[in-house]
Amino acid sequence: MSRALLRAGGAGAVLVLGVGLTACGSSAAEEVDITEKTLGAMDSYSVGDQFTATEALSFPVLYSEHPNYPIKDDWLFWQELTERTNVTLEPTIVPMSDYEQKRSLLVGAGDAPVLLPKTYPGQETPFVSSGAVLPVSEYLDLMPNFTDKVERWGLEDNLDTLRQEDGDFYVLPGLHENPWQDYTIAVREDIMAELGLEAPSDWDEFRDVLRAVKAAYPDMYPLSDRFNVPTPGGNFLNIVAMTFGTSAGWGYDDATFDAASGEFEYTGATDEQRDFIEYVASLVDEGLIDPESFTQDDDTAIQKFTTGRSFAISTNAQTIVNDYRPTLDTNVPDAEVGKIPLPAGPAGDVISGATQLENGIMISSAATEREDFVAMMQFVDWLWYSDAGLEFAKWGVEGTTFTKDADGKRVLADDIDFIGLNPGAPKHLQKDFGFSNGVFAYGGPTELLQSTFSDEELEFQDAMAEKESLPLAPPYPFSEGEREQATLLETPLKDYTSQMTLQFILGQRDLGEWDAYLTELEGKGASTYVDLVNGAADRFAEANG
Amino acid sequence: MKDSRGYRVFQIVNGAVLLGVVFVTLYPFLNIIAQSFSGETFIRAGQVNLVPLGFNTTTYQLVMGDDTFWRSYGNTVLYTIVATAIAMLLTTTYAYVISKRGIRGRGLLIGIAVFTMFFNGGLIPNYVLISSLGLTNSIWAIVLPNAISVFNLLVMKAFFENLPSELEEAAQIDGLSTYGILLRIVLPLSKAVIATMVLFYAVTFWNSWFQAFLYLNQQELFPVTIYLRNLIAGASTASSLGSGGGDLAQVASNVKAVTMVLTVLPILCVYPFIQRYFVSGVMLGSVKG
């Protein structure tokens, strides 16, 4: 996923190159003495402590401006944050639409604020070799809450996936207590009920459901999907492939780890990939998927679904409430729409384990020159990783924006609206108070994550919680030379695989030509790439035990 | 004289084709206007074409009640006016100088300008330059770097070169200084090209967002284009990346439509007023053979 995200930011690629050229030549592994950098730091700060700087401090932070809640100076968030921590944040405001590009520019120009939030795992890689960002893993002793959560939630393996060739990681990711699957398929539940169908538990049953719908409603597309930009079949191929033990769609990764042999294989050439393609091709072949399903834009797919012309569509918790339900209610009055639990596949009843890491914070390496470096790390630890900080960022101030009932359940104040909790209320938790802001509030304990979920979503999440999470592949951080070579191979391979996957699925190419396809992959350097990956993985395993 | 049959057929076909082009060009715009007056559910269902469905003006009231929108709007107006004024001053004077064939160093001056058409320092060096000059987070970062568009400069130069030199010679004999000639003779005769340049510059500055994106870090300085871009591109970026955490940007399509209409409206209104200057033959009759 993270790699897909990185590549999706293609616009930033030129900039990223520039970073390597212009940033100063300080080595990433340089030792920095921080014993003197304790201005404003607390002498003893540990889990459960409220961080309060011993003197007033301010930290520059890069801020992603969300179109739905434009930043305001008078947000309670800023005031209360300063009151609690004695820290003022100085935001450099960047429109969310081009956040990545501006971040690359500022880092490249040596002008970046010290705190660089909303950095998705993988996006930090281009900055590592220039020494412009801090190897945060070396300073974890300053971050008791972070280390505590990693330990209690067993996230060491997840963190390993972030490590670079030198064994350090350069981004502090958001941490989730449990894997979290949001995306699945939404179906017309009224039609399911009418035809006496049960929610499918695996993909074969899913196919049976689509068949039954097709038989009863021959004019309807059983599945007509969205999320085709930038990757065709982004979500659908991703979730199907995941449960077939491979990857595709927006989760596609060129290398797949085969636990049996202990080696990486080229994803597009695995037997699992072939099984997965055969399955999806069978859906297309039987006319269960709209032929435009993998190419149409979101709006077209939504229109088909909300006017009753299709039965199923990809969804997450928000799109079902925002995109489908209101329009469907107007057009097809009796329609009911709901999420189905993610079906199981040949790889078992599984979800990805990689979802325990969220986007997080990169720190500019100039930070170690600040007199208040230690206090800054403590502050970051408190706001983004302590239970109190996480609750504050998401829900606000107890007694003002929310109250807790006897069971500890949080209740939003009556006059405040947030994702449909108090529709029509005069104020908004994000717009008027600055809480639940995507820059500061994410991750955390499952209880906190689910505290704003609707009952229907909670039910879905309970079903998801029973699934096993897939094991994580071992890390394979490339050296600089290897990365260059890998990048040259990666993109053409990925494009070709994705193109051929679609051709096989849509029946434009016969699956009988699978062997010819394997030879073609070979010609594009699939095994060279896999050798690079395996080499890097072995080297990393040796160096880091 | 009666038009020939073939000519009449040609006129009909011509008219039909051009009407088709007009329709295709106008359609997206009319569609956005219709959307801006429609209900959200109708837009989602793809039913809105040229006529608004579920007619309402609440979205207009909503967007127009947004301080951020108006502040950005004000910034855009300010940036456009100041930038166009500076650009016109610099472009006109530069073009006038390099249009004089006899002047020493003319080749160098043209060379310097044309060089920047083909080469530039790149993004990061430009940013470092602007930031070292202390221009970031100020209006000057927007209005200065692109003050001279070389293309416009060359168009103007060509126009000045075509002015009859006899006019200037006559003015010189009557005792006008170089500046007098420029201000009293050349500029009044150049209304056509000046109007065109004002329009080119104004439209460019009105629509530009990249400079502001690069050099401005405070929301109260953003022009409306940044606001609009964030509204539209921000929404699709987040969802296409499958970002989690309940931070998907869901902006209603009617809000987008209203913002687009309000943003293009002023610049659209400028066209009819400037259009009358797009006429040839300003020079006819000024020099008697």
PDB file of C-alpha atoms in Angstrom, chain A residues 136-382:
ATOM      1  CA  VAL A 136      13.710   9.042  14.628  1.00  0.00           C
ATOM      2  CA  SER A 137      14.314   5.469  15.729  1.00  0.00           C
ATOM      3  CA  GLU A 138      17.470   6.660  17.507  1.00  0.00           C
ATOM      4  CA  TYR A 139      15.509   8.938  19.789  1.00  0.00           C
ATOM      5  CA  LEU A 140      12.733   6.621  20.924  1.00  0.00           C
ATOM      6  CA  ASP A 141      13.996   6.772  24.519  1.00  0.00           C
ATOM      7  CA  LEU A 142      12.545  10.292  24.587  1.00  0.00           C
ATOM      8  CA  MET A 143       9.150   8.911  23.622  1.00  0.00           C
ATOM      9  CA  PRO A 144       7.743   6.703  26.409  1.00  0.00           C
ATOM     10  CA  ASN A 145       4.184   6.578  25.063  1.00  0.00           C
ATOM     11  CA  PHE A 146       5.284   5.595  21.580  1.00  0.00           C
ATOM     12  CA  THR A 147       7.517   2.778  22.812  1.00  0.00           C
ATOM     13  CA  ASP A 148       4.872   1.633  25.282  1.00  0.00           C
ATOM     14  CA  LYS A 149       2.223   1.323  22.583  1.00  0.00           C
ATOM     15  CA  VAL A 150       4.573  -0.427  20.178  1.00  0.00           C
ATOM     16  CA  GLU A 151       5.388  -2.941  22.890  1.00  0.00           C
ATOM     17  CA  ARG A 152       1.867  -3.494  24.181  1.00  0.00           C
ATOM     18  CA  TRP A 153       0.311  -3.760  20.733  1.00  0.00           C
ATOM     19  CA  GLY A 154       3.130  -5.888  19.339  1.00  0.00           C
ATOM     20  CA  LEU A 155       4.055  -3.559  16.503  1.00  0.00           C
ATOM     21  CA  GLU A 156       7.802  -4.292  16.310  1.00  0.00           C
ATOM     22  CA  ASP A 157       7.378  -6.257  13.081  1.00  0.00           C
ATOM     23  CA  ASN A 158       5.349  -3.454  11.559  1.00  0.00           C
ATOM     24  CA  LEU A 159       8.023  -0.957  12.479  1.00  0.00           C
ATOM     25  CA  ASP A 160      10.650  -3.193  10.872  1.00  0.00           C
ATOM     26  CA  THR A 161       8.928  -2.671   7.544  1.00  0.00           C
ATOM     27  CA  LEU A 162       9.846   1.014   7.814  1.00  0.00           C
ATOM     28  CA  ARG A 163      13.537   0.435   8.423  1.00  0.00           C
ATOM     29  CA  GLN A 164      15.989   1.678   5.856  1.00  0.00           C
ATOM     30  CA  GLU A 165      19.284   0.102   4.894  1.00  0.00           C
ATOM     31  CA  ASP A 166      21.022   1.555   7.953  1.00  0.00           C
ATOM     32  CA  GLY A 167      18.482  -0.141  10.219  1.00  0.00           C
ATOM     33  CA  ASP A 168      16.835   3.132  11.251  1.00  0.00           C
ATOM     34  CA  PHE A 169      13.409   4.394  10.421  1.00  0.00           C
ATOM     35  CA  TYR A 170      12.731   7.995   9.527  1.00  0.00           C
ATOM     36  CA  VAL A 171       9.024   8.441  10.080  1.00  0.00           C
ATOM     37  CA  LEU A 172       7.003   8.111  13.281  1.00  0.00           C
ATOM     38  CA  PRO A 173       3.929   6.299  12.014  1.00  0.00           C
ATOM     39  CA  GLY A 174       0.455   6.569  13.475  1.00  0.00           C
ATOM     40  CA  LEU A 175      -0.212   3.395  15.493  1.00  0.00           C
ATOM     41  CA  HIS A 176      -3.387   1.351  15.533  1.00  0.00           C
ATOM     42  CA  GLU A 177      -4.052  -1.140  18.286  1.00  0.00           C
ATOM     43  CA  ASN A 178      -5.577  -3.611  15.837  1.00  0.00           C
ATOM     44  CA  PRO A 179      -5.575  -4.097  12.088  1.00  0.00           C
ATOM     45  CA  TRP A 180      -8.387  -2.113  10.601  1.00  0.00           C
ATOM     46  CA  GLN A 181     -10.271  -3.009   7.449  1.00  0.00           C
ATOM     47  CA  ASP A 182     -12.576  -0.266   6.273  1.00  0.00           C
ATOM     48  CA  TYR A 183     -12.995  -0.992   2.559  1.00  0.00           C
ATOM     49  CA  THR A 184     -15.291  -3.757   1.353  1.00  0.00           C
ATOM     50  CA  ILE A 185     -18.297  -4.139  -0.952  1.00  0.00           C
ATOM     51  CA  ALA A 186     -21.655  -2.447  -0.418  1.00  0.00           C
ATOM     52  CA  VAL A 187     -24.729  -4.331  -1.590  1.00  0.00           C
ATOM     53  CA  ARG A 188     -28.429  -3.698  -1.930  1.00  0.00           C
ATOM     54  CA  GLU A 189     -29.677  -5.424   1.201  1.00  0.00           C
ATOM     55  CA  ASP A 190     -33.326  -5.139   0.175  1.00  0.00           C
ATOM     56  CA  ILE A 191     -32.612  -7.301  -2.879  1.00  0.00           C
ATOM     57  CA  MET A 192     -30.658  -9.776  -0.748  1.00  0.00           C
ATOM     58  CA  ALA A 193     -33.654 -10.092   1.581  1.00  0.00           C
ATOM     59  CA  GLU A 194     -36.130 -10.336  -1.272  1.00  0.00           C
ATOM     60  CA  LEU A 195     -34.178 -13.195  -2.871  1.00  0.00           C
ATOM     61  CA  GLY A 196     -33.500 -14.844   0.489  1.00  0.00           C
ATOM     62  CA  LEU A 197     -29.724 -14.473   0.189  1.00  0.00           C
ATOM     63  CA  GLU A 198     -27.260 -14.535   3.075  1.00  0.00           C
ATOM     64  CA  ALA A 199     -24.205 -12.309   3.274  1.00  0.00           C
ATOM     65  CA  PRO A 200     -21.446 -14.290   1.520  1.00  0.00           C
ATOM     66  CA  SER A 201     -18.649 -15.607   3.709  1.00  0.00           C
ATOM     67  CA  ASP A 202     -16.207 -16.353   0.906  1.00  0.00           C
ATOM     68  CA  TRP A 203     -15.680 -15.335  -2.700  1.00  0.00           C
ATOM     69  CA  ASP A 204     -17.423 -18.409  -4.124  1.00  0.00           C
ATOM     70  CA  GLU A 205     -20.530 -17.502  -2.185  1.00  0.00           C
ATOM     71  CA  PHE A 206     -20.111 -13.955  -3.364  1.00  0.00           C
ATOM     72  CA  ARG A 207     -20.239 -15.232  -6.923  1.00  0.00           C
ATOM     73  CA  ASP A 208     -23.388 -17.212  -6.094  1.00  0.00           C
ATOM     74  CA  VAL A 209     -25.029 -14.065  -4.756  1.00  0.00           C
ATOM     75  CA  LEU A 210     -24.179 -12.174  -7.940  1.00  0.00           C
ATOM     76  CA  ARG A 211     -25.523 -15.078 -10.019  1.00  0.00           C
ATOM     77  CA  ALA A 212     -28.804 -15.065  -8.110  1.00  0.00           C
ATOM     78  CA  VAL A 213     -29.158 -11.327  -8.596  1.00  0.00           C
ATOM     79  CA  LYS A 214     -28.416 -11.647 -12.280  1.00  0.00           C
ATOM     80  CA  ALA A 215     -31.067 -14.353 -12.636  1.00  0.00           C
ATOM     81  CA  ALA A 216     -33.699 -12.284 -10.833  1.00  0.00           C
ATOM     82  CA  TYR A 217     -32.779  -8.922 -12.373  1.00  0.00           C
ATOM     83  CA  PRO A 218     -31.307  -9.548 -15.829  1.00  0.00           C
ATOM     84  CA  ASP A 219     -31.194  -5.808 -16.587  1.00  0.00           C
ATOM     85  CA  MET A 220     -29.103  -4.985 -13.581  1.00  0.00           C
ATOM     86  CA  TYR A 221     -25.303  -5.170 -13.345  1.00  0.00           C
ATOM     87  CA  PRO A 222     -24.586  -7.324 -10.308  1.00  0.00           C
ATOM     88  CA  LEU A 223     -21.310  -5.411  -9.770  1.00  0.00           C
ATOM     89  CA  SER A 224     -20.293  -2.096 -11.293  1.00  0.00           C
ATOM     90  CA  ASP A 225     -17.327  -0.714  -9.500  1.00  0.00           C
ATOM     91  CA  ARG A 226     -15.536   2.560  -8.708  1.00  0.00           C
ATOM     92  CA  PHE A 227     -12.083   3.582  -7.355  1.00  0.00           C
ATOM     93  CA  ASN A 228     -10.421   3.139 -10.756  1.00  0.00           C
ATOM     94  CA  VAL A 229      -8.159   6.178 -10.479  1.00  0.00           C
ATOM     95  CA  PRO A 230      -5.155   5.972 -10.401  1.00  0.00           C
ATOM     96  CA  THR A 231      -5.288   2.157 -10.413  1.00  0.00           C
ATOM     97  CA  PRO A 232      -8.006   0.276 -12.319  1.00  0.00           C
ATOM     98  CA  GLY A 233     -10.069  -1.817  -9.954  1.00  0.00           C
ATOM     99  CA  GLY A 234      -8.203  -0.171  -7.063  1.00  0.00           C
ATOM    100  CA  ASN A 235     -10.247  -1.500  -4.199  1.00  0.00           C
ATOM    101  CA  PHE A 236     -11.968  -4.571  -5.635  1.00  0.00           C
ATOM    102  CA  LEU A 237      -8.827  -6.196  -7.026  1.00  0.00           C
ATOM    103  CA  ASN A 238      -7.009  -5.262  -3.828  1.00  0.00           C
ATOM    104  CA  ILE A 239      -9.402  -6.983  -1.457  1.00  0.00           C
ATOM    105  CA  VAL A 240      -9.875 -10.052  -3.640  1.00  0.00           C
ATOM    106  CA  ALA A 241      -6.145 -10.496  -4.261  1.00  0.00           C
ATOM    107  CA  MET A 242      -5.399 -10.036  -0.555  1.00  0.00           C
ATOM    108  CA  THR A 243      -7.510 -13.049   0.354  1.00  0.00           C
ATOM    109  CA  PHE A 244      -5.958 -15.076  -2.469  1.00  0.00           C
ATOM    110  CA  GLY A 245      -2.516 -14.550  -0.948  1.00  0.00           C
ATOM    111  CA  THR A 246      -1.270 -12.109  -3.558  1.00  0.00           C
ATOM    112  CA  SER A 247      -1.670  -8.423  -4.309  1.00  0.00           C
ATOM    113  CA  ALA A 248      -3.356  -6.299  -6.983  1.00  0.00           C
ATOM    114  CA  GLY A 249      -5.260  -3.062  -7.404  1.00  0.00           C
ATOM    115  CA  TRP A 250      -4.025  -0.233  -5.242  1.00  0.00           C
ATOM    116  CA  GLY A 251      -2.319  -2.681  -2.887  1.00  0.00           C
ATOM    117  CA  TYR A 252      -0.149  -4.126  -5.661  1.00  0.00           C
ATOM    118  CA  ASP A 253       3.454  -4.784  -4.776  1.00  0.00           C
ATOM    119  CA  ASP A 254       5.936  -6.264  -7.264  1.00  0.00           C
ATOM    120  CA  ALA A 255       7.414  -8.573  -4.642  1.00  0.00           C
ATOM    121  CA  THR A 256       5.425 -11.138  -2.655  1.00  0.00           C
ATOM    122  CA  PHE A 257       6.951 -13.073   0.218  1.00  0.00           C
ATOM    123  CA  ASP A 258       6.526 -16.817   0.071  1.00  0.00           C
ATOM    124  CA  ALA A 259       6.692 -18.055   3.642  1.00  0.00           C
ATOM    125  CA  ALA A 260       7.246 -21.683   2.562  1.00  0.00           C
ATOM    126  CA  SER A 261      10.458 -20.994   0.664  1.00  0.00           C
ATOM    127  CA  GLY A 262      11.434 -17.962   2.754  1.00  0.00           C
ATOM    128  CA  GLU A 263      12.080 -16.026  -0.438  1.00  0.00           C
ATOM    129  CA  PHE A 264      10.365 -13.247  -2.331  1.00  0.00           C
ATOM    130  CA  GLU A 265       8.713 -14.030  -5.657  1.00  0.00           C
ATOM    131  CA  TYR A 266       7.527 -11.806  -8.454  1.00  0.00           C
ATOM    132  CA  THR A 267       3.858 -11.132  -7.616  1.00  0.00           C
ATOM    133  CA  GLY A 268       2.512 -11.175 -11.148  1.00  0.00           C
ATOM    134  CA  ALA A 269       4.012 -14.610 -11.774  1.00  0.00           C
ATOM    135  CA  THR A 270       2.786 -16.503  -8.719  1.00  0.00           C
ATOM    136  CA  ASP A 271       0.236 -19.333  -8.816  1.00  0.00           C
ATOM    137  CA  GLU A 272      -1.868 -17.344  -6.366  1.00  0.00           C
ATOM    138  CA  GLN A 273      -2.006 -14.505  -8.887  1.00  0.00           C
ATOM    139  CA  ARG A 274      -3.203 -16.926 -11.505  1.00  0.00           C
ATOM    140  CA  ASP A 275      -5.947 -18.288  -9.241  1.00  0.00           C
ATOM    141  CA  PHE A 276      -7.011 -14.771  -8.398  1.00  0.00           C
ATOM    142  CA  ILE A 277      -7.162 -13.776 -12.060  1.00  0.00           C
ATOM    143  CA  GLU A 278      -9.125 -16.917 -12.904  1.00  0.00           C
ATOM    144  CA  TYR A 279     -11.668 -16.093 -10.244  1.00  0.00           C
ATOM    145  CA  VAL A 280     -12.242 -12.493 -11.336  1.00  0.00           C
ATOM    146  CA  ALA A 281     -12.219 -13.531 -15.004  1.00  0.00           C
ATOM    147  CA  SER A 282     -15.002 -15.996 -14.242  1.00  0.00           C
ATOM    148  CA  LEU A 283     -17.118 -13.148 -12.878  1.00  0.00           C
ATOM    149  CA  VAL A 284     -16.571 -11.168 -16.042  1.00  0.00           C
ATOM    150  CA  ASP A 285     -17.171 -14.185 -18.233  1.00  0.00           C
ATOM    151  CA  GLU A 286     -20.552 -14.883 -16.660  1.00  0.00           C
ATOM    152  CA  GLY A 287     -21.569 -11.266 -17.111  1.00  0.00           C
ATOM    153  CA  LEU A 288     -21.631 -10.603 -13.379  1.00  0.00           C
ATOM    154  CA  ILE A 289     -19.414  -7.523 -13.678  1.00  0.00           C
ATOM    155  CA  ASP A 290     -20.180  -4.451 -15.721  1.00  0.00           C
ATOM    156  CA  PRO A 291     -17.636  -4.368 -18.587  1.00  0.00           C
ATOM    157  CA  GLU A 292     -16.896  -0.743 -17.674  1.00  0.00           C
ATOM    158  CA  SER A 293     -16.314  -1.683 -14.072  1.00  0.00           C
ATOM    159  CA  PHE A 294     -12.536  -1.276 -14.175  1.00  0.00           C
ATOM    160  CA  THR A 295     -12.370   1.864 -16.271  1.00  0.00           C
ATOM    161  CA  GLN A 296     -15.315   4.129 -15.448  1.00  0.00           C
ATOM    162  CA  ASP A 297     -14.886   7.083 -13.131  1.00  0.00           C
ATOM    163  CA  ASP A 298     -16.316   7.225  -9.632  1.00  0.00           C
ATOM    164  CA  ASP A 299     -19.267   9.408 -10.522  1.00  0.00           C
ATOM    165  CA  THR A 300     -20.478   7.064 -13.260  1.00  0.00           C
ATOM    166  CA  ALA A 301     -20.261   4.061 -10.960  1.00  0.00           C
ATOM    167  CA  ILE A 302     -22.061   5.936  -8.183  1.00  0.00           C
ATOM    168  CA  GLN A 303     -24.781   6.978 -10.601  1.00  0.00           C
ATOM    169  CA  LYS A 304     -25.360   3.395 -11.698  1.00  0.00           C
ATOM    170  CA  PHE A 305     -25.597   2.254  -8.107  1.00  0.00           C
ATOM    171  CA  THR A 306     -27.764   5.056  -6.803  1.00  0.00           C
ATOM    172  CA  THR A 307     -30.248   4.840  -9.649  1.00  0.00           C
ATOM    173  CA  GLY A 308     -30.756   1.127  -9.089  1.00  0.00           C
ATOM    174  CA  ARG A 309     -28.882  -0.009 -12.173  1.00  0.00           C
ATOM    175  CA  SER A 310     -26.265  -1.980 -10.249  1.00  0.00           C
ATOM    176  CA  PHE A 311     -26.413  -4.222  -7.201  1.00  0.00           C
ATOM    177  CA  ALA A 312     -22.969  -3.934  -5.609  1.00  0.00           C
ATOM    178  CA  ILE A 313     -20.127  -1.405  -5.452  1.00  0.00           C
ATOM    179  CA  SER A 314     -16.936  -0.867  -3.473  1.00  0.00           C
ATOM    180  CA  THR A 315     -17.273   1.183  -0.343  1.00  0.00           C
ATOM    181  CA  ASN A 316     -15.805   2.436   2.891  1.00  0.00           C
ATOM    182  CA  ALA A 317     -17.721   3.612   5.938  1.00  0.00           C
ATOM    183  CA  GLN A 318     -17.938   7.198   4.730  1.00  0.00           C
ATOM    184  CA  THR A 319     -18.937   6.682   1.107  1.00  0.00           C
ATOM    185  CA  ILE A 320     -21.878   4.532   2.107  1.00  0.00           C
ATOM    186  CA  VAL A 321     -23.268   7.367   4.217  1.00  0.00           C
ATOM    187  CA  ASN A 322     -22.271  10.256   1.955  1.00  0.00           C
ATOM    188  CA  ASP A 323     -22.344   8.960  -1.609  1.00  0.00           C
ATOM    189  CA  TYR A 324     -24.852   6.128  -1.757  1.00  0.00           C
ATOM    190  CA  ARG A 325     -27.566   6.273   0.841  1.00  0.00           C
ATOM    191  CA  PRO A 326     -28.990   9.799   0.386  1.00  0.00           C
ATOM    192  CA  THR A 327     -29.238   9.566  -3.410  1.00  0.00           C
ATOM    193  CA  LEU A 328     -30.435   5.982  -3.422  1.00  0.00           C
ATOM    194  CA  ASP A 329     -33.170   6.897  -0.937  1.00  0.00           C
ATOM    195  CA  THR A 330     -34.455   9.559  -3.325  1.00  0.00           C
ATOM    196  CA  ASN A 331     -34.294   7.435  -6.470  1.00  0.00           C
ATOM    197  CA  VAL A 332     -35.260   4.008  -5.182  1.00  0.00           C
ATOM    198  CA  PRO A 333     -37.366   4.609  -2.065  1.00  0.00           C
ATOM    199  CA  ASP A 334     -37.341   1.029  -0.724  1.00  0.00           C
ATOM    200  CA  ALA A 335     -33.619   0.446  -1.215  1.00  0.00           C
ATOM    201  CA  GLU A 336     -31.407  -0.570   1.679  1.00  0.00           C
ATOM    202  CA  VAL A 337     -27.654  -0.518   1.377  1.00  0.00           C
ATOM    203  CA  GLY A 338     -25.074  -2.044   3.682  1.00  0.00           C
ATOM    204  CA  LYS A 339     -21.509  -3.334   3.869  1.00  0.00           C
ATOM    205  CA  ILE A 340     -20.875  -7.057   3.581  1.00  0.00           C
ATOM    206  CA  PRO A 341     -18.103  -8.486   5.754  1.00  0.00           C
ATOM    207  CA  LEU A 342     -15.009  -8.983   3.650  1.00  0.00           C
ATOM    208  CA  PRO A 343     -15.325 -12.460   2.085  1.00  0.00           C
ATOM    209  CA  ALA A 344     -12.653 -15.055   2.781  1.00  0.00           C
ATOM    210  CA  GLY A 345     -10.462 -16.569   0.092  1.00  0.00           C
ATOM    211  CA  PRO A 346      -7.994 -19.421  -0.463  1.00  0.00           C
ATOM    212  CA  ALA A 347      -5.499 -17.671   1.825  1.00  0.00           C
ATOM    213  CA  GLY A 348      -8.011 -17.956   4.647  1.00  0.00           C
ATOM    214  CA  ASP A 349     -10.287 -15.591   6.463  1.00  0.00           C
ATOM    215  CA  VAL A 350      -7.767 -12.789   6.536  1.00  0.00           C
ATOM    216  CA  ILE A 351      -7.196  -9.062   6.421  1.00  0.00           C
ATOM    217  CA  SER A 352      -3.982  -7.166   5.888  1.00  0.00           C
ATOM    218  CA  GLY A 353      -1.835  -6.611   8.952  1.00  0.00           C
ATOM    219  CA  ALA A 354      -0.153  -3.599   7.428  1.00  0.00           C
ATOM    220  CA  THR A 355      -3.090  -1.394   8.372  1.00  0.00           C
ATOM    221  CA  GLN A 356      -1.785  -1.045  11.919  1.00  0.00           C
ATOM    222  CA  LEU A 357       0.493   1.730  10.721  1.00  0.00           C
ATOM    223  CA  GLU A 358      -0.995   5.037   9.637  1.00  0.00           C
ATOM    224  CA  ASN A 359       0.482   8.146   8.159  1.00  0.00           C
ATOM    225  CA  GLY A 360       2.782   9.855  10.618  1.00  0.00           C
ATOM    226  CA  ILE A 361       5.391  12.457  11.360  1.00  0.00           C
ATOM    227  CA  MET A 362       8.724  13.051   9.745  1.00  0.00           C
ATOM    228  CA  ILE A 363      11.111  15.322  11.616  1.00  0.00           C
ATOM    229  CA  SER A 364      13.539  17.603   9.863  1.00  0.00           C
ATOM    230  CA  SER A 365      17.123  16.791  10.872  1.00  0.00           C
ATOM    231  CA  ALA A 366      17.668  20.460  11.676  1.00  0.00           C
ATOM    232  CA  ALA A 367      15.621  19.737  14.796  1.00  0.00           C
ATOM    233  CA  THR A 368      18.648  18.375  16.664  1.00  0.00           C
ATOM    234  CA  GLU A 369      20.210  21.822  16.518  1.00  0.00           C
ATOM    235  CA  ARG A 370      17.335  23.282  18.464  1.00  0.00           C
ATOM    236  CA  GLU A 371      17.904  23.940  22.153  1.00  0.00           C
ATOM    237  CA  ASP A 372      14.457  22.512  22.872  1.00  0.00           C
ATOM    238  CA  PHE A 373      14.909  19.266  20.933  1.00  0.00           C
ATOM    239  CA  VAL A 374      14.177  16.989  23.899  1.00  0.00           C
ATOM    240  CA  ALA A 375      11.044  18.917  24.813  1.00  0.00           C
ATOM    241  CA  MET A 376       9.914  18.701  21.196  1.00  0.00           C
ATOM    242  CA  MET A 377      10.183  14.906  21.147  1.00  0.00           C
ATOM    243  CA  GLN A 378       8.306  14.733  24.441  1.00  0.00           C
ATOM    244  CA  PHE A 379       5.627  16.999  23.005  1.00  0.00           C
ATOM    245  CA  VAL A 380       5.250  14.887  19.862  1.00  0.00           C
ATOM    246  CA  ASP A 381       5.036  11.817  22.062  1.00  0.00           C
ATOM    247  CA  TRP A 382       2.303  13.362  24.181  1.00  0.00           C
TER     248      TRP A 382
END
